[in-house]
């Protein structure tokens, strides 16, 4: 890491940890189940580190994913300090989740609280982390008071709202690089959802839990877990209920990710096909349990899954079959352009890779600034594209990367 505090990149961190353990590149490759040539390319900065590579290496080396990503990134601007200032109050609320608020909280009608929770979810989808982070602690505290005060059905509804608020908090901390804190929000979500009386909310928690397993490179466990989760509603999907279908399709998408990370392409494609069939059956984009399931999200995932399988050409091909509508949530649209930038890079079109990053920045700037895959893509572009070095370096500096 340089004197400005910017990340040194995953490749350098992998090399440092590997050498501290006295390992050769070949040994790391064997234990992480990747090729030695890939380890060499990532360490030398010639190839970006994929999420699968990072989690597999972290597991093999006995370190956490945040250790290799050096997250959360150091703050290099006033804007950084402003957005990260939301973390301490969210952390305090997560710690106090079972405690009745000490101060008297003026409890509003649940309908009013529900409107604010829905607004928080919209801010999450818009990746407005500063405003969302400022509102969440008070909202979480009020919901804590509600679940301690209300009874029967009203209490279950309050738990459902609390679960949704925890999901929003999880996205704030995750996008800012507090991965362990994001894991804690999954625990809190599951705790609240289990008390909501809503089976689908519980399964939405399974979707999040599977993400934790995938991030820890336990892809086989994630696949088994998701299959079991789907079994709870398999008998209901024939009825055509929108929320049930949304959960069913979302769980298949998550299985597709686990399969892609495990390098099981045929299985990933099967889960993607199942999700697409489900989305076509629904016919519209829905936001049940804030999972954004529908034709648009399945298209976005189709590109992302090809990138996860390191097939840039297929990712580009899939991206050309659809257009992300202007009505799509910025969170999802921004993620699409970040994925597509990686796809173009793997495909060998560095100019379009950088153009996709610029598009991601225009759609969801905060998400783009802190996304580790953006940092990895930029480092490879800066290394290999001498003629565009100044523009790439300017983008990297905006991301807080001062040494590429």
GROMACS .gro file of C-alpha atoms in nm:
model
  404
    1UNK     CA    1   0.000   0.000   0.000
    2UNK     CA    2   0.135   0.341  -0.091
    3UNK     CA    3   0.162   0.647   0.127
    4UNK     CA    4  -0.177   0.775   0.008
    5UNK     CA    5  -0.344   0.470   0.160
    6UNK     CA    6  -0.481   0.318  -0.161
    7UNK     CA    7  -0.515  -0.056  -0.207
    8UNK     CA    8  -0.216  -0.237  -0.346
    9UNK     CA    9  -0.441  -0.473  -0.542
   10UNK     CA   10  -0.545  -0.832  -0.488
   11UNK     CA   11  -0.254  -0.975  -0.686
   12UNK     CA   12   0.007  -0.815  -0.466
   13UNK     CA   13  -0.176  -0.917  -0.150
   14UNK     CA   14  -0.206  -1.278  -0.268
   15UNK     CA   15   0.166  -1.284  -0.344
   16UNK     CA   16   0.252  -1.133  -0.005
   17UNK     CA   17   0.041  -1.381   0.194
   18UNK     CA   18   0.158  -1.673  -0.019
   19UNK     CA   19   0.525  -1.586   0.035
   20UNK     CA   20   0.474  -1.537   0.408
   21UNK     CA   21   0.348  -1.894   0.420
   22UNK     CA   22   0.645  -2.016   0.219
   23UNK     CA   23   0.419  -2.134  -0.062
   24UNK     CA   24   0.501  -2.152  -0.431
   25UNK     CA   25   0.252  -2.034  -0.691
   26UNK     CA   26   0.202  -2.398  -0.788
   27UNK     CA   27   0.108  -2.494  -0.432
   28UNK     CA   28  -0.145  -2.213  -0.403
   29UNK     CA   29  -0.290  -2.306  -0.739
   30UNK     CA   30  -0.330  -2.667  -0.633
   31UNK     CA   31  -0.494  -2.588  -0.300
   32UNK     CA   32  -0.720  -2.319  -0.445
   33UNK     CA   33  -0.809  -2.538  -0.744
   34UNK     CA   34  -0.702  -2.280  -1.002
   35UNK     CA   35  -0.429  -2.285  -1.264
   36UNK     CA   36  -0.074  -2.180  -1.186
   37UNK     CA   37  -0.081  -1.955  -1.491
   38UNK     CA   38  -0.381  -1.770  -1.347
   39UNK     CA   39  -0.210  -1.721  -1.012
   40UNK     CA   40   0.094  -1.586  -1.194
   41UNK     CA   41  -0.113  -1.355  -1.415
   42UNK     CA   42  -0.312  -1.212  -1.122
   43UNK     CA   43  -0.002  -1.161  -0.909
   44UNK     CA   44   0.168  -0.980  -1.198
   45UNK     CA   45  -0.137  -0.761  -1.260
   46UNK     CA   46  -0.197  -0.899  -1.609
   47UNK     CA   47  -0.538  -1.048  -1.519
   48UNK     CA   48  -0.805  -0.922  -1.281
   49UNK     CA   49  -0.884  -1.132  -0.977
   50UNK     CA   50  -1.238  -1.267  -1.004
   51UNK     CA   51  -1.459  -1.312  -0.695
   52UNK     CA   52  -1.419  -1.691  -0.733
   53UNK     CA   53  -1.040  -1.658  -0.746
   54UNK     CA   54  -1.034  -1.427  -0.444
   55UNK     CA   55  -1.254  -1.644  -0.224
   56UNK     CA   56  -1.077  -1.965  -0.328
   57UNK     CA   57  -0.734  -1.816  -0.254
   58UNK     CA   58  -0.853  -1.669   0.075
   59UNK     CA   59  -0.983  -2.009   0.183
   60UNK     CA   60  -0.662  -2.185   0.077
   61UNK     CA   61  -0.437  -1.927   0.243
   62UNK     CA   62  -0.638  -1.920   0.564
   63UNK     CA   63  -0.723  -1.550   0.549
   64UNK     CA   64  -1.043  -1.355   0.506
   65UNK     CA   65  -1.163  -1.217   0.176
   66UNK     CA   66  -1.140  -0.862   0.318
   67UNK     CA   67  -0.771  -0.926   0.387
   68UNK     CA   68  -0.705  -0.983   0.017
   69UNK     CA   69  -0.934  -0.700  -0.094
   70UNK     CA   70  -0.800  -0.466   0.178
   71UNK     CA   71  -1.155  -0.360   0.250
   72UNK     CA   72  -1.292  -0.127   0.363
   73UNK     CA   73  -1.081   0.098   0.143
   74UNK     CA   74  -0.898   0.386   0.302
   75UNK     CA   75  -1.072   0.719   0.292
   76UNK     CA   76  -0.906   0.968   0.062
   77UNK     CA   77  -1.168   1.243   0.037
   78UNK     CA   78  -1.433   1.435   0.224
   79UNK     CA   79  -1.697   1.233   0.036
   80UNK     CA   80  -1.540   0.913   0.169
   81UNK     CA   81  -1.565   1.038   0.527
   82UNK     CA   82  -1.926   1.139   0.476
   83UNK     CA   83  -2.041   0.806   0.340
   84UNK     CA   84  -1.844   0.598   0.592
   85UNK     CA   85  -1.984   0.803   0.881
   86UNK     CA   86  -2.304   0.599   0.854
   87UNK     CA   87  -2.126   0.283   0.972
   88UNK     CA   88  -2.089   0.338   1.352
   89UNK     CA   89  -2.461   0.402   1.423
   90UNK     CA   90  -2.560   0.104   1.207
   91UNK     CA   91  -2.307  -0.110   1.395
   92UNK     CA   92  -2.456  -0.001   1.727
   93UNK     CA   93  -2.807  -0.094   1.615
   94UNK     CA   94  -2.694  -0.435   1.497
   95UNK     CA   95  -2.536  -0.497   1.836
   96UNK     CA   96  -2.850  -0.392   2.025
   97UNK     CA   97  -3.094  -0.593   1.815
   98UNK     CA   98  -3.258  -0.782   2.106
   99UNK     CA   99  -3.259  -0.495   2.352
  100UNK     CA  100  -3.560  -0.284   2.425
  101UNK     CA  101  -3.466   0.080   2.354
  102UNK     CA  102  -3.362   0.259   2.674
  103UNK     CA  103  -3.512   0.590   2.571
  104UNK     CA  104  -3.881   0.639   2.518
  105UNK     CA  105  -3.942   0.591   2.148
  106UNK     CA  106  -4.257   0.752   2.014
  107UNK     CA  107  -4.402   0.458   1.823
  108UNK     CA  108  -4.586   0.558   1.508
  109UNK     CA  109  -4.856   0.353   1.334
  110UNK     CA  110  -4.712   0.053   1.152
  111UNK     CA  111  -4.839   0.184   0.820
  112UNK     CA  112  -4.622   0.494   0.866
  113UNK     CA  113  -4.320   0.286   0.959
  114UNK     CA  114  -4.385   0.057   0.661
  115UNK     CA  115  -4.375   0.356   0.427
  116UNK     CA  116  -4.037   0.455   0.567
  117UNK     CA  117  -3.904   0.100   0.531
  118UNK     CA  118  -4.021   0.099   0.168
  119UNK     CA  119  -3.847   0.432   0.118
  120UNK     CA  120  -3.528   0.287   0.269
  121UNK     CA  121  -3.543   0.000   0.021
  122UNK     CA  122  -3.585   0.246  -0.264
  123UNK     CA  123  -3.281   0.440  -0.142
  124UNK     CA  124  -3.094   0.110  -0.132
  125UNK     CA  125  -3.190   0.032  -0.492
  126UNK     CA  126  -3.083   0.383  -0.589
  127UNK     CA  127  -2.750   0.328  -0.406
  128UNK     CA  128  -2.804   0.650  -0.212
  129UNK     CA  129  -2.594   0.526   0.078
  130UNK     CA  130  -2.549   0.857   0.258
  131UNK     CA  131  -2.919   0.931   0.288
  132UNK     CA  132  -3.006   0.567   0.355
  133UNK     CA  133  -2.736   0.533   0.619
  134UNK     CA  134  -2.860   0.846   0.793
  135UNK     CA  135  -3.218   0.715   0.813
  136UNK     CA  136  -3.159   0.351   0.901
  137UNK     CA  137  -3.041   0.372   1.265
  138UNK     CA  138  -3.351   0.561   1.379
  139UNK     CA  139  -3.575   0.334   1.178
  140UNK     CA  140  -3.413   0.022   1.322
  141UNK     CA  141  -3.450   0.159   1.674
  142UNK     CA  142  -3.817   0.231   1.618
  143UNK     CA  143  -3.871  -0.119   1.487
  144UNK     CA  144  -3.691  -0.260   1.791
  145UNK     CA  145  -3.941  -0.075   2.005
  146UNK     CA  146  -4.226  -0.208   1.793
  147UNK     CA  147  -4.131  -0.573   1.828
  148UNK     CA  148  -4.104  -0.527   2.207
  149UNK     CA  149  -4.434  -0.341   2.235
  150UNK     CA  150  -4.676  -0.488   1.983
  151UNK     CA  151  -4.850  -0.823   2.008
  152UNK     CA  152  -4.982  -1.097   1.779
  153UNK     CA  153  -5.013  -1.017   1.408
  154UNK     CA  154  -4.890  -0.660   1.447
  155UNK     CA  155  -4.570  -0.787   1.610
  156UNK     CA  156  -4.514  -1.034   1.326
  157UNK     CA  157  -4.559  -0.754   1.075
  158UNK     CA  158  -4.307  -0.542   1.266
  159UNK     CA  159  -4.057  -0.829   1.250
  160UNK     CA  160  -4.110  -0.849   0.875
  161UNK     CA  161  -4.039  -0.479   0.841
  162UNK     CA  162  -3.736  -0.513   1.066
  163UNK     CA  163  -3.603  -0.791   0.842
  164UNK     CA  164  -3.640  -0.567   0.536
  165UNK     CA  165  -3.460  -0.284   0.715
  166UNK     CA  166  -3.176  -0.519   0.808
  167UNK     CA  167  -3.148  -0.618   0.441
  168UNK     CA  168  -3.110  -0.253   0.346
  169UNK     CA  169  -2.847  -0.205   0.616
  170UNK     CA  170  -2.665  -0.510   0.485
  171UNK     CA  171  -2.633  -0.354   0.142
  172UNK     CA  172  -2.498  -0.030   0.285
  173UNK     CA  173  -2.221  -0.198   0.481
  174UNK     CA  174  -2.143  -0.450   0.207
  175UNK     CA  175  -2.108  -0.190  -0.065
  176UNK     CA  176  -1.873   0.010   0.157
  177UNK     CA  177  -1.655  -0.296   0.211
  178UNK     CA  178  -1.748  -0.397   0.567
  179UNK     CA  179  -1.789  -0.761   0.473
  180UNK     CA  180  -1.791  -0.905   0.824
  181UNK     CA  181  -2.050  -0.649   0.931
  182UNK     CA  182  -2.257  -0.743   0.625
  183UNK     CA  183  -2.245  -1.105   0.744
  184UNK     CA  184  -2.386  -0.988   1.076
  185UNK     CA  185  -2.681  -0.826   0.898
  186UNK     CA  186  -2.763  -1.164   0.744
  187UNK     CA  187  -2.782  -1.309   1.095
  188UNK     CA  188  -3.009  -1.026   1.202
  189UNK     CA  189  -3.229  -1.066   0.894
  190UNK     CA  190  -3.272  -1.438   0.961
  191UNK     CA  191  -3.354  -1.370   1.326
  192UNK     CA  192  -3.625  -1.119   1.237
  193UNK     CA  193  -3.765  -1.313   0.939
  194UNK     CA  194  -3.804  -1.628   1.152
  195UNK     CA  195  -4.038  -1.429   1.378
  196UNK     CA  196  -4.238  -1.265   1.100
  197UNK     CA  197  -4.465  -1.560   1.027
  198UNK     CA  198  -4.372  -1.521   0.659
  199UNK     CA  199  -4.222  -1.833   0.498
  200UNK     CA  200  -4.111  -1.640   0.190
  201UNK     CA  201  -3.924  -1.388   0.404
  202UNK     CA  202  -3.738  -1.679   0.560
  203UNK     CA  203  -3.647  -1.809   0.213
  204UNK     CA  204  -3.527  -1.462   0.116
  205UNK     CA  205  -3.295  -1.501   0.413
  206UNK     CA  206  -3.178  -1.832   0.268
  207UNK     CA  207  -3.088  -1.641  -0.049
  208UNK     CA  208  -2.867  -1.415   0.162
  209UNK     CA  209  -2.719  -1.705   0.361
  210UNK     CA  210  -2.626  -1.881   0.038
  211UNK     CA  211  -2.442  -1.566  -0.062
  212UNK     CA  212  -2.236  -1.598   0.254
  213UNK     CA  213  -2.146  -1.957   0.167
  214UNK     CA  214  -2.056  -1.858  -0.188
  215UNK     CA  215  -1.836  -1.575  -0.063
  216UNK     CA  216  -1.654  -1.824   0.159
  217UNK     CA  217  -1.588  -2.052  -0.142
  218UNK     CA  218  -1.819  -2.321  -0.002
  219UNK     CA  219  -2.001  -2.360  -0.330
  220UNK     CA  220  -2.114  -2.720  -0.280
  221UNK     CA  221  -2.280  -2.635   0.051
  222UNK     CA  222  -2.450  -2.337  -0.110
  223UNK     CA  223  -2.593  -2.556  -0.386
  224UNK     CA  224  -2.727  -2.812  -0.137
  225UNK     CA  225  -2.868  -2.542   0.087
  226UNK     CA  226  -3.048  -2.366  -0.199
  227UNK     CA  227  -3.194  -2.692  -0.327
  228UNK     CA  228  -3.339  -2.755   0.018
  229UNK     CA  229  -3.474  -2.400   0.032
  230UNK     CA  230  -3.655  -2.439  -0.298
  231UNK     CA  231  -3.810  -2.766  -0.182
  232UNK     CA  232  -4.023  -2.570   0.067
  233UNK     CA  233  -4.217  -2.399  -0.212
  234UNK     CA  234  -4.181  -2.640  -0.504
  235UNK     CA  235  -4.537  -2.762  -0.461
  236UNK     CA  236  -4.667  -2.404  -0.479
  237UNK     CA  237  -4.506  -2.274  -0.797
  238UNK     CA  238  -4.779  -2.420  -1.018
  239UNK     CA  239  -5.029  -2.176  -0.869
  240UNK     CA  240  -4.862  -1.879  -1.037
  241UNK     CA  241  -4.837  -1.664  -0.723
  242UNK     CA  242  -4.603  -1.372  -0.800
  243UNK     CA  243  -4.407  -1.359  -0.474
  244UNK     CA  244  -4.361  -1.737  -0.471
  245UNK     CA  245  -4.233  -1.733  -0.827
  246UNK     CA  246  -4.000  -1.443  -0.747
  247UNK     CA  247  -3.842  -1.632  -0.461
  248UNK     CA  248  -3.823  -1.952  -0.668
  249UNK     CA  249  -3.648  -1.774  -0.955
  250UNK     CA  250  -3.414  -1.580  -0.727
  251UNK     CA  251  -3.302  -1.898  -0.553
  252UNK     CA  252  -3.224  -2.049  -0.894
  253UNK     CA  253  -3.017  -1.744  -0.986
  254UNK     CA  254  -2.818  -1.780  -0.666
  255UNK     CA  255  -2.765  -2.150  -0.744
  256UNK     CA  256  -2.640  -2.043  -1.086
  257UNK     CA  257  -2.382  -1.822  -0.917
  258UNK     CA  258  -2.266  -2.103  -0.688
  259UNK     CA  259  -2.236  -2.337  -0.987
  260UNK     CA  260  -2.047  -2.076  -1.191
  261UNK     CA  261  -1.801  -2.014  -0.910
  262UNK     CA  262  -1.755  -2.392  -0.880
  263UNK     CA  263  -1.677  -2.405  -1.255
  264UNK     CA  264  -1.988  -2.613  -1.328
  265UNK     CA  265  -2.101  -2.439  -1.643
  266UNK     CA  266  -2.373  -2.682  -1.747
  267UNK     CA  267  -2.530  -2.663  -1.402
  268UNK     CA  268  -2.507  -2.284  -1.398
  269UNK     CA  269  -2.682  -2.269  -1.735
  270UNK     CA  270  -2.956  -2.504  -1.612
  271UNK     CA  271  -3.031  -2.280  -1.314
  272UNK     CA  272  -3.024  -1.972  -1.538
  273UNK     CA  273  -3.270  -2.140  -1.777
  274UNK     CA  274  -3.502  -2.223  -1.487
  275UNK     CA  275  -3.486  -1.862  -1.367
  276UNK     CA  276  -3.555  -1.734  -1.718
  277UNK     CA  277  -3.856  -1.962  -1.758
  278UNK     CA  278  -3.989  -1.835  -1.425
  279UNK     CA  279  -3.931  -1.470  -1.521
  280UNK     CA  280  -4.103  -1.522  -1.856
  281UNK     CA  281  -4.395  -1.674  -1.672
  282UNK     CA  282  -4.423  -1.370  -1.446
  283UNK     CA  283  -4.378  -1.141  -1.746
  284UNK     CA  284  -4.287  -0.826  -1.553
  285UNK     CA  285  -4.017  -0.704  -1.319
  286UNK     CA  286  -4.119  -0.741  -0.956
  287UNK     CA  287  -3.956  -0.641  -0.630
  288UNK     CA  288  -4.088  -0.899  -0.387
  289UNK     CA  289  -3.869  -0.906  -0.077
  290UNK     CA  290  -3.649  -0.648  -0.257
  291UNK     CA  291  -3.497  -0.915  -0.486
  292UNK     CA  292  -3.579  -0.729  -0.811
  293UNK     CA  293  -3.678  -1.052  -0.984
  294UNK     CA  294  -3.808  -1.048  -1.340
  295UNK     CA  295  -3.694  -1.052  -1.704
  296UNK     CA  296  -3.457  -0.757  -1.658
  297UNK     CA  297  -3.273  -0.902  -1.362
  298UNK     CA  298  -3.245  -1.244  -1.525
  299UNK     CA  299  -3.087  -1.078  -1.830
  300UNK     CA  300  -2.844  -0.894  -1.606
  301UNK     CA  301  -2.758  -1.216  -1.423
  302UNK     CA  302  -2.707  -1.397  -1.755
  303UNK     CA  303  -2.420  -1.161  -1.833
  304UNK     CA  304  -2.280  -1.178  -1.482
  305UNK     CA  305  -2.281  -1.558  -1.478
  306UNK     CA  306  -2.090  -1.573  -1.807
  307UNK     CA  307  -1.832  -1.336  -1.657
  308UNK     CA  308  -1.810  -1.553  -1.345
  309UNK     CA  309  -1.725  -1.844  -1.574
  310UNK     CA  310  -1.454  -1.627  -1.736
  311UNK     CA  311  -1.631  -1.639  -2.073
  312UNK     CA  312  -1.610  -1.278  -2.182
  313UNK     CA  313  -1.721  -1.351  -2.536
  314UNK     CA  314  -2.042  -1.514  -2.413
  315UNK     CA  315  -2.102  -1.227  -2.170
  316UNK     CA  316  -2.074  -0.973  -2.452
  317UNK     CA  317  -2.297  -1.186  -2.674
  318UNK     CA  318  -2.565  -1.209  -2.407
  319UNK     CA  319  -2.548  -0.836  -2.337
  320UNK     CA  320  -2.632  -0.762  -2.700
  321UNK     CA  321  -2.968  -0.939  -2.676
  322UNK     CA  322  -3.128  -0.688  -2.439
  323UNK     CA  323  -3.124  -0.330  -2.320
  324UNK     CA  324  -3.142  -0.240  -1.953
  325UNK     CA  325  -3.457  -0.025  -1.922
  326UNK     CA  326  -3.431   0.321  -1.773
  327UNK     CA  327  -3.675   0.206  -1.505
  328UNK     CA  328  -3.434  -0.059  -1.374
  329UNK     CA  329  -3.303  -0.004  -1.022
  330UNK     CA  330  -2.970   0.177  -1.032
  331UNK     CA  331  -2.824  -0.088  -0.804
  332UNK     CA  332  -2.892  -0.359  -1.064
  333UNK     CA  333  -2.811  -0.148  -1.370
  334UNK     CA  334  -2.482  -0.034  -1.220
  335UNK     CA  335  -2.391  -0.392  -1.137
  336UNK     CA  336  -2.462  -0.489  -1.497
  337UNK     CA  337  -2.217  -0.235  -1.636
  338UNK     CA  338  -1.952  -0.338  -1.383
  339UNK     CA  339  -1.996  -0.702  -1.488
  340UNK     CA  340  -1.995  -0.611  -1.856
  341UNK     CA  341  -1.671  -0.416  -1.813
  342UNK     CA  342  -1.514  -0.734  -1.678
  343UNK     CA  343  -1.666  -0.927  -1.967
  344UNK     CA  344  -1.520  -0.691  -2.226
  345UNK     CA  345  -1.182  -0.710  -2.053
  346UNK     CA  346  -1.181  -1.090  -2.067
  347UNK     CA  347  -1.308  -1.071  -2.426
  348UNK     CA  348  -1.011  -0.851  -2.514
  349UNK     CA  349  -1.187  -0.521  -2.587
  350UNK     CA  350  -1.029  -0.283  -2.339
  351UNK     CA  351  -1.184   0.031  -2.488
  352UNK     CA  352  -1.535  -0.104  -2.438
  353UNK     CA  353  -1.437  -0.228  -2.093
  354UNK     CA  354  -1.349   0.125  -1.990
  355UNK     CA  355  -1.661   0.262  -2.158
  356UNK     CA  356  -1.869   0.021  -1.951
  357UNK     CA  357  -1.699   0.143  -1.634
  358UNK     CA  358  -1.785   0.500  -1.726
  359UNK     CA  359  -2.145   0.393  -1.779
  360UNK     CA  360  -2.147   0.225  -1.438
  361UNK     CA  361  -2.019   0.547  -1.284
  362UNK     CA  362  -2.293   0.752  -1.449
  363UNK     CA  363  -2.564   0.512  -1.329
  364UNK     CA  364  -2.447   0.428  -0.976
  365UNK     CA  365  -2.138   0.633  -0.882
  366UNK     CA  366  -2.107   0.530  -0.517
  367UNK     CA  367  -2.144   0.161  -0.596
  368UNK     CA  368  -1.888   0.192  -0.875
  369UNK     CA  369  -1.637   0.383  -0.663
  370UNK     CA  370  -1.620   0.117  -0.393
  371UNK     CA  371  -1.670  -0.201  -0.596
  372UNK     CA  372  -1.360  -0.425  -0.575
  373UNK     CA  373  -1.414  -0.561  -0.927
  374UNK     CA  374  -1.399  -0.205  -1.061
  375UNK     CA  375  -1.064  -0.162  -0.887
  376UNK     CA  376  -0.935  -0.490  -1.033
  377UNK     CA  377  -1.050  -0.400  -1.384
  378UNK     CA  378  -0.892  -0.057  -1.362
  379UNK     CA  379  -0.557  -0.197  -1.254
  380UNK     CA  380  -0.537  -0.426  -1.556
  381UNK     CA  381  -0.648  -0.146  -1.790
  382UNK     CA  382  -0.389   0.091  -1.646
  383UNK     CA  383  -0.117  -0.169  -1.690
  384UNK     CA  384  -0.200  -0.265  -2.047
  385UNK     CA  385  -0.349   0.044  -2.210
  386UNK     CA  386  -0.068   0.297  -2.231
  387UNK     CA  387  -0.254   0.524  -2.476
  388UNK     CA  388  -0.547   0.566  -2.242
  389UNK     CA  389  -0.342   0.580  -1.928
  390UNK     CA  390  -0.438   0.936  -1.836
  391UNK     CA  391  -0.813   0.877  -1.856
  392UNK     CA  392  -0.785   0.544  -1.681
  393UNK     CA  393  -0.564   0.695  -1.413
  394UNK     CA  394  -0.816   0.975  -1.363
  395UNK     CA  395  -1.093   0.721  -1.313
  396UNK     CA  396  -0.870   0.522  -1.076
  397UNK     CA  397  -0.794   0.835  -0.875
  398UNK     CA  398  -1.168   0.902  -0.847
  399UNK     CA  399  -1.201   0.550  -0.703
  400UNK     CA  400  -0.934   0.632  -0.446
  401UNK     CA  401  -0.662   0.432  -0.624
  402UNK     CA  402  -0.347   0.642  -0.638
  403UNK     CA  403  -0.107   0.368  -0.739
  404UNK     CA  404  -0.189   0.156  -1.043
   0.00000   0.00000   0.00000
